[in-house]
Amino acid sequence: MSFDVIIFLVLLGLGFVFGQIAEKRHYKSIIAREKALHNVLCSSEKHIPDLGNVEGMLVRGSVVISIDYFKRFVAGLRNFFGGRVGAYESLLDRARREAVLRMKAEAHAQGASSVWNVRLETSSIYKNQKQSVGSVEVFAYGTAIKICR
Amino acid sequence: MILSNIETIPGKAIIKHLGLVNGSTVRAKHAGRDIMASFKNIFGGELKGYTELLHESREEAIKRMVEQAESIGANAVVNVRFSTSSIAAGAAELFAYGTAVVLEAGNEF
């Protein structure tokens, strides 16, 4: 067995083990924070109902998140056969939820109770030699509304 | 300076539109962060260096947009939009644009 194959298998194994741990831990933290911030309402609606004396401000949140070696390999195989690429689905799901959470956290820190006109922007920022997507950036922004009494 | 990504500033009246303002910045990632990122590409997870880099760059784009708005006498920017485009392998352009407006003075908090 050549040295290259051993390295490849080691990376695959490391990616599988640490990738799974990282993903589980991330989902756990996302769910916990989503519960904590559930009182900050998020809407993609542009027209804000009349809430009385309010103050608005732009809030944003972004995250860059990377896929692990194992999943990238699996996704590469998937490219050959076609079909759903579950590996990337969970990556994007985690990235979007994380970005929205960071935006919500900023809104919460400013004392806002809701965020309107939420927009999400996704871009792949890093490409490795084989031109496969290594990581994605998700940027979420919206107008936070603070009700002044 | 108040920013919003809807057509108005909630709770305030716009008395004058001053037109489009924009700010942009082109950033490249540096080698140190790149090495860390390639490790993360094996294990998976958040690339904190990149998150920070893009966050800073976006703040810079917003700052430039705000400066431009201030220079033409605006006190708010509405309808702010962001766009990201990668121009070269290692560089990205972050662009922010919006409409500069003047808000009714009596309505300030």
Short mmCIF file of C-alpha atoms in Angstrom, two decimals:
data_model
loop_
_atom_site.label_atom_id
_atom_site.label_comp_id
_atom_site.label_asym_id
_atom_site.label_seq_id
_atom_site.Cartn_x
_atom_site.Cartn_y
_atom_site.Cartn_z
CA MET A 1 0.00 0.00 0.00
CA SER A 2 1.49 3.33 -0.97
CA PHE A 3 2.03 6.18 1.43
CA ASP A 4 -0.55 8.39 -0.32
CA VAL A 5 -3.33 5.87 0.25
CA ILE A 6 -2.48 5.65 3.97
CA ILE A 7 -2.60 9.43 4.30
CA PHE A 8 -5.89 9.52 2.45
CA LEU A 9 -7.42 6.87 4.71
CA VAL A 10 -6.13 8.60 7.86
CA LEU A 11 -7.61 11.93 6.72
CA LEU A 12 -10.87 10.19 5.87
CA GLY A 13 -11.00 8.60 9.33
CA LEU A 14 -10.11 11.84 11.12
CA GLY A 15 -12.68 13.73 9.07
CA PHE A 16 -15.36 11.19 9.86
CA VAL A 17 -14.74 11.09 13.62
CA PHE A 18 -14.07 14.79 14.27
CA GLY A 19 -16.61 15.93 11.69
CA GLN A 20 -19.37 13.94 13.41
CA ILE A 21 -18.36 15.26 16.83
CA ALA A 22 -18.21 18.85 15.56
CA GLU A 23 -21.58 18.59 13.83
CA LYS A 24 -23.32 17.04 16.83
CA ARG A 25 -21.86 19.65 19.16
CA HIS A 26 -22.85 22.45 16.78
CA TYR A 27 -26.44 21.21 16.46
CA LYS A 28 -26.70 20.93 20.23
CA SER A 29 -25.53 24.51 20.69
CA ILE A 30 -27.80 25.77 17.87
CA ILE A 31 -30.86 24.14 19.42
CA ALA A 32 -30.02 25.49 22.88
CA ARG A 33 -29.53 29.03 21.60
CA GLU A 34 -32.63 28.87 19.40
CA LYS A 35 -34.62 28.06 22.54
CA ALA A 36 -32.99 30.92 24.43
CA LEU A 37 -33.73 33.43 21.67
CA HIS A 38 -37.18 32.19 20.63
CA ASN A 39 -38.79 35.40 21.90
CA VAL A 40 -37.00 37.44 19.22
CA LEU A 41 -39.42 37.24 16.31
CA CYS A 42 -37.96 36.89 12.83
CA SER A 43 -39.84 37.68 9.66
CA SER A 44 -38.99 38.14 6.02
CA GLU A 45 -41.96 40.51 5.74
CA LYS A 46 -41.14 44.04 4.62
CA HIS A 47 -44.19 45.83 5.96
CA ILE A 48 -44.02 46.32 9.66
CA PRO A 49 -47.34 46.57 11.49
CA ASP A 50 -47.92 49.69 13.53
CA LEU A 51 -46.23 48.97 16.85
CA GLY A 52 -46.37 52.49 18.25
CA ASN A 53 -43.23 54.27 19.30
CA VAL A 54 -40.44 52.21 17.78
CA GLU A 55 -36.79 52.46 16.90
CA GLY A 56 -35.23 50.56 14.02
CA MET A 57 -31.68 49.47 13.35
CA LEU A 58 -29.80 47.20 11.02
CA VAL A 59 -28.61 43.93 12.57
CA ARG A 60 -26.45 41.32 10.94
CA GLY A 61 -24.83 38.00 11.59
CA SER A 62 -22.43 35.94 9.57
CA VAL A 63 -20.59 32.65 9.75
CA VAL A 64 -18.07 30.77 7.66
CA ILE A 65 -18.29 27.04 8.11
CA SER A 66 -16.33 24.23 6.60
CA ILE A 67 -17.18 20.68 5.65
CA ASP A 68 -14.96 17.82 6.84
CA TYR A 69 -12.77 15.63 4.67
CA PHE A 70 -15.00 12.58 4.87
CA LYS A 71 -18.15 14.40 3.85
CA ARG A 72 -16.39 16.14 1.02
CA PHE A 73 -15.30 12.75 -0.26
CA VAL A 74 -18.83 11.36 0.05
CA ALA A 75 -20.19 14.42 -1.74
CA GLY A 76 -17.65 13.81 -4.49
CA LEU A 77 -18.95 10.28 -4.92
CA ARG A 78 -22.48 11.62 -4.94
CA ASN A 79 -21.49 13.89 -7.82
CA PHE A 80 -20.82 10.76 -9.81
CA PHE A 81 -24.12 9.02 -9.10
CA GLY A 82 -26.35 12.05 -8.76
CA GLY A 83 -29.09 12.62 -6.21
CA ARG A 84 -29.42 14.32 -2.85
CA VAL A 85 -26.17 15.48 -1.29
CA GLY A 86 -27.00 15.15 2.39
CA ALA A 87 -23.49 16.19 3.43
CA TYR A 88 -23.89 19.67 2.00
CA GLU A 89 -27.52 19.97 3.11
CA SER A 90 -26.57 19.72 6.77
CA LEU A 91 -23.63 22.10 6.24
CA LEU A 92 -25.88 24.79 4.77
CA ASP A 93 -28.59 24.18 7.35
CA ARG A 94 -26.09 24.68 10.17
CA ALA A 95 -24.60 27.76 8.54
CA ARG A 96 -28.00 29.43 7.96
CA ARG A 97 -29.27 28.71 11.45
CA GLU A 98 -26.01 29.95 12.98
CA ALA A 99 -26.08 33.19 10.96
CA VAL A 100 -29.72 33.86 11.88
CA LEU A 101 -28.90 33.13 15.53
CA ARG A 102 -26.03 35.61 15.53
CA MET A 103 -28.28 38.21 13.96
CA LYS A 104 -30.95 37.50 16.59
CA ALA A 105 -28.34 37.70 19.36
CA GLU A 106 -27.28 41.14 18.12
CA ALA A 107 -30.92 42.26 18.00
CA HIS A 108 -31.47 40.91 21.51
CA ALA A 109 -28.36 42.69 22.80
CA GLN A 110 -29.75 45.97 21.43
CA GLY A 111 -33.01 45.37 23.23
CA ALA A 112 -35.04 44.68 20.10
CA SER A 113 -38.01 42.33 20.17
CA SER A 114 -38.31 41.48 16.49
CA VAL A 115 -36.36 41.47 13.25
CA TRP A 116 -38.05 42.30 9.94
CA ASN A 117 -37.13 41.93 6.29
CA VAL A 118 -34.60 39.22 7.04
CA ARG A 119 -32.42 38.46 4.06
CA LEU A 120 -29.94 35.60 3.75
CA GLU A 121 -26.99 35.60 1.46
CA THR A 122 -24.86 32.54 0.77
CA SER A 123 -21.50 32.50 -0.91
CA SER A 124 -18.80 29.91 -1.24
CA ILE A 125 -15.58 31.64 -0.38
CA TYR A 126 -12.98 28.94 -0.41
CA LYS A 127 -12.23 26.48 -3.14
CA ASN A 128 -9.57 23.84 -2.97
CA GLN A 129 -7.45 22.62 -5.83
CA LYS A 130 -10.13 20.32 -7.19
CA GLN A 131 -12.58 23.21 -7.34
CA SER A 132 -14.97 21.52 -4.94
CA VAL A 133 -16.63 23.73 -2.38
CA GLY A 134 -14.74 23.62 0.89
CA SER A 135 -16.73 26.06 2.95
CA VAL A 136 -19.66 28.43 2.75
CA GLU A 137 -20.36 31.82 4.16
CA VAL A 138 -23.86 32.74 5.18
CA PHE A 139 -24.72 36.32 5.96
CA ALA A 140 -28.06 37.23 7.51
CA TYR A 141 -29.33 40.77 7.91
CA GLY A 142 -32.52 42.51 8.81
CA THR A 143 -34.08 45.50 10.49
CA ALA A 144 -34.50 45.08 14.23
CA ILE A 145 -37.41 46.81 15.89
CA LYS A 146 -37.16 48.04 19.42
CA ILE A 147 -40.36 49.13 21.08
CA CYS A 148 -39.82 52.26 23.18
CA ARG A 149 -42.14 52.83 26.09
CA MET B 1 -26.48 57.37 11.48
CA ILE B 2 -29.40 54.94 11.38
CA LEU B 3 -29.44 52.07 8.92
CA SER B 4 -32.29 49.86 7.86
CA ASN B 5 -32.96 47.41 5.08
CA ILE B 6 -36.60 48.39 4.59
CA GLU B 7 -37.84 51.45 2.71
CA THR B 8 -38.33 53.53 5.83
CA ILE B 9 -36.84 54.04 9.24
CA PRO B 10 -39.46 52.69 11.65
CA GLY B 11 -40.93 55.38 13.85
CA LYS B 12 -39.45 58.23 11.83
CA ALA B 13 -40.46 60.34 8.88
CA ILE B 14 -38.23 60.81 5.85
CA ILE B 15 -38.24 64.36 4.55
CA LYS B 16 -35.67 64.14 1.76
CA HIS B 17 -34.09 61.48 -0.43
CA LEU B 18 -30.48 62.11 -1.38
CA GLY B 19 -29.87 59.17 -3.70
CA LEU B 20 -27.70 56.10 -3.78
CA VAL B 21 -24.66 55.74 -1.55
CA ASN B 22 -22.30 52.79 -1.57
CA GLY B 23 -19.19 51.43 0.01
CA SER B 24 -17.03 48.54 -0.99
CA THR B 25 -13.85 46.80 -0.01
CA VAL B 26 -11.79 44.04 -1.54
CA ARG B 27 -10.05 41.74 0.89
CA ALA B 28 -7.70 38.83 0.54
CA LYS B 29 -7.20 36.14 3.13
CA HIS B 30 -3.72 35.87 4.58
CA ALA B 31 -1.52 32.82 4.65
CA GLY B 32 -1.72 32.15 8.40
CA ARG B 33 -5.48 31.97 8.32
CA ASP B 34 -5.27 29.86 5.21
CA ILE B 35 -3.19 27.22 6.99
CA MET B 36 -5.66 27.08 9.88
CA ALA B 37 -8.48 26.86 7.38
CA SER B 38 -6.92 23.91 5.59
CA PHE B 39 -6.79 22.05 8.92
CA LYS B 40 -10.43 22.83 9.50
CA ASN B 41 -11.16 21.54 6.03
CA ILE B 42 -10.21 18.11 7.33
CA PHE B 43 -12.05 18.22 10.64
CA GLY B 44 -14.98 20.43 9.68
CA GLY B 45 -16.41 23.25 11.74
CA GLU B 46 -16.43 27.00 11.83
CA LEU B 47 -13.52 28.91 10.25
CA LYS B 48 -13.36 31.63 12.89
CA GLY B 49 -10.55 33.49 11.11
CA TYR B 50 -12.62 33.79 7.96
CA THR B 51 -15.77 34.74 9.84
CA GLU B 52 -13.84 37.55 11.52
CA LEU B 53 -12.19 38.63 8.28
CA LEU B 54 -15.48 38.86 6.42
CA HIS B 55 -17.16 40.56 9.36
CA GLU B 56 -14.43 43.22 9.52
CA SER B 57 -14.54 43.71 5.77
CA ARG B 58 -18.28 44.13 5.79
CA GLU B 59 -18.04 46.65 8.63
CA GLU B 60 -15.47 48.51 6.52
CA ALA B 61 -17.85 48.57 3.53
CA ILE B 62 -20.65 49.84 5.78
CA LYS B 63 -18.31 52.48 7.24
CA ARG B 64 -17.47 53.75 3.78
CA MET B 65 -21.11 53.88 2.83
CA VAL B 66 -21.93 55.78 6.03
CA GLU B 67 -19.09 58.24 5.41
CA GLN B 68 -20.39 58.91 1.93
CA ALA B 69 -23.91 59.43 3.27
CA GLU B 70 -22.62 61.82 5.95
CA SER B 71 -20.66 63.83 3.38
CA ILE B 72 -23.85 64.59 1.45
CA GLY B 73 -25.72 65.57 4.59
CA ALA B 74 -27.82 62.48 5.24
CA ASN B 75 -28.61 61.20 8.72
CA ALA B 76 -29.89 57.75 7.76
CA VAL B 77 -29.53 55.13 5.05
CA VAL B 78 -32.54 53.04 4.09
CA ASN B 79 -32.91 49.97 1.90
CA VAL B 80 -29.38 48.79 2.63
CA ARG B 81 -28.34 45.78 0.55
CA PHE B 82 -25.20 43.68 0.67
CA SER B 83 -23.50 41.78 -2.05
CA THR B 84 -20.44 39.56 -2.10
CA SER B 85 -18.48 38.56 -5.14
CA SER B 86 -15.27 36.64 -5.40
CA ILE B 87 -13.06 38.22 -8.02
CA ALA B 88 -9.96 36.08 -7.76
CA ALA B 89 -9.12 32.78 -6.09
CA GLY B 90 -8.23 34.35 -2.73
CA ALA B 91 -10.01 37.69 -2.77
CA ALA B 92 -13.58 38.75 -2.24
CA GLU B 93 -15.35 42.02 -2.75
CA LEU B 94 -17.86 43.07 -0.16
CA PHE B 95 -20.26 45.73 -1.25
CA ALA B 96 -22.93 47.64 0.67
CA TYR B 97 -25.35 50.09 -0.87
CA GLY B 98 -28.45 51.98 0.10
CA THR B 99 -30.43 55.19 -0.25
CA ALA B 100 -29.29 58.16 1.79
CA VAL B 101 -32.15 60.08 3.39
CA VAL B 102 -32.74 62.96 5.76
CA LEU B 103 -35.05 62.25 8.67
CA GLU B 104 -37.41 64.72 10.30
CA ALA B 105 -35.44 66.45 13.03
CA GLY B 106 -38.25 66.62 15.60
CA ASN B 107 -38.58 62.88 15.56
CA GLU B 108 -35.11 62.12 16.91
CA PHE B 109 -34.93 60.19 20.11
#
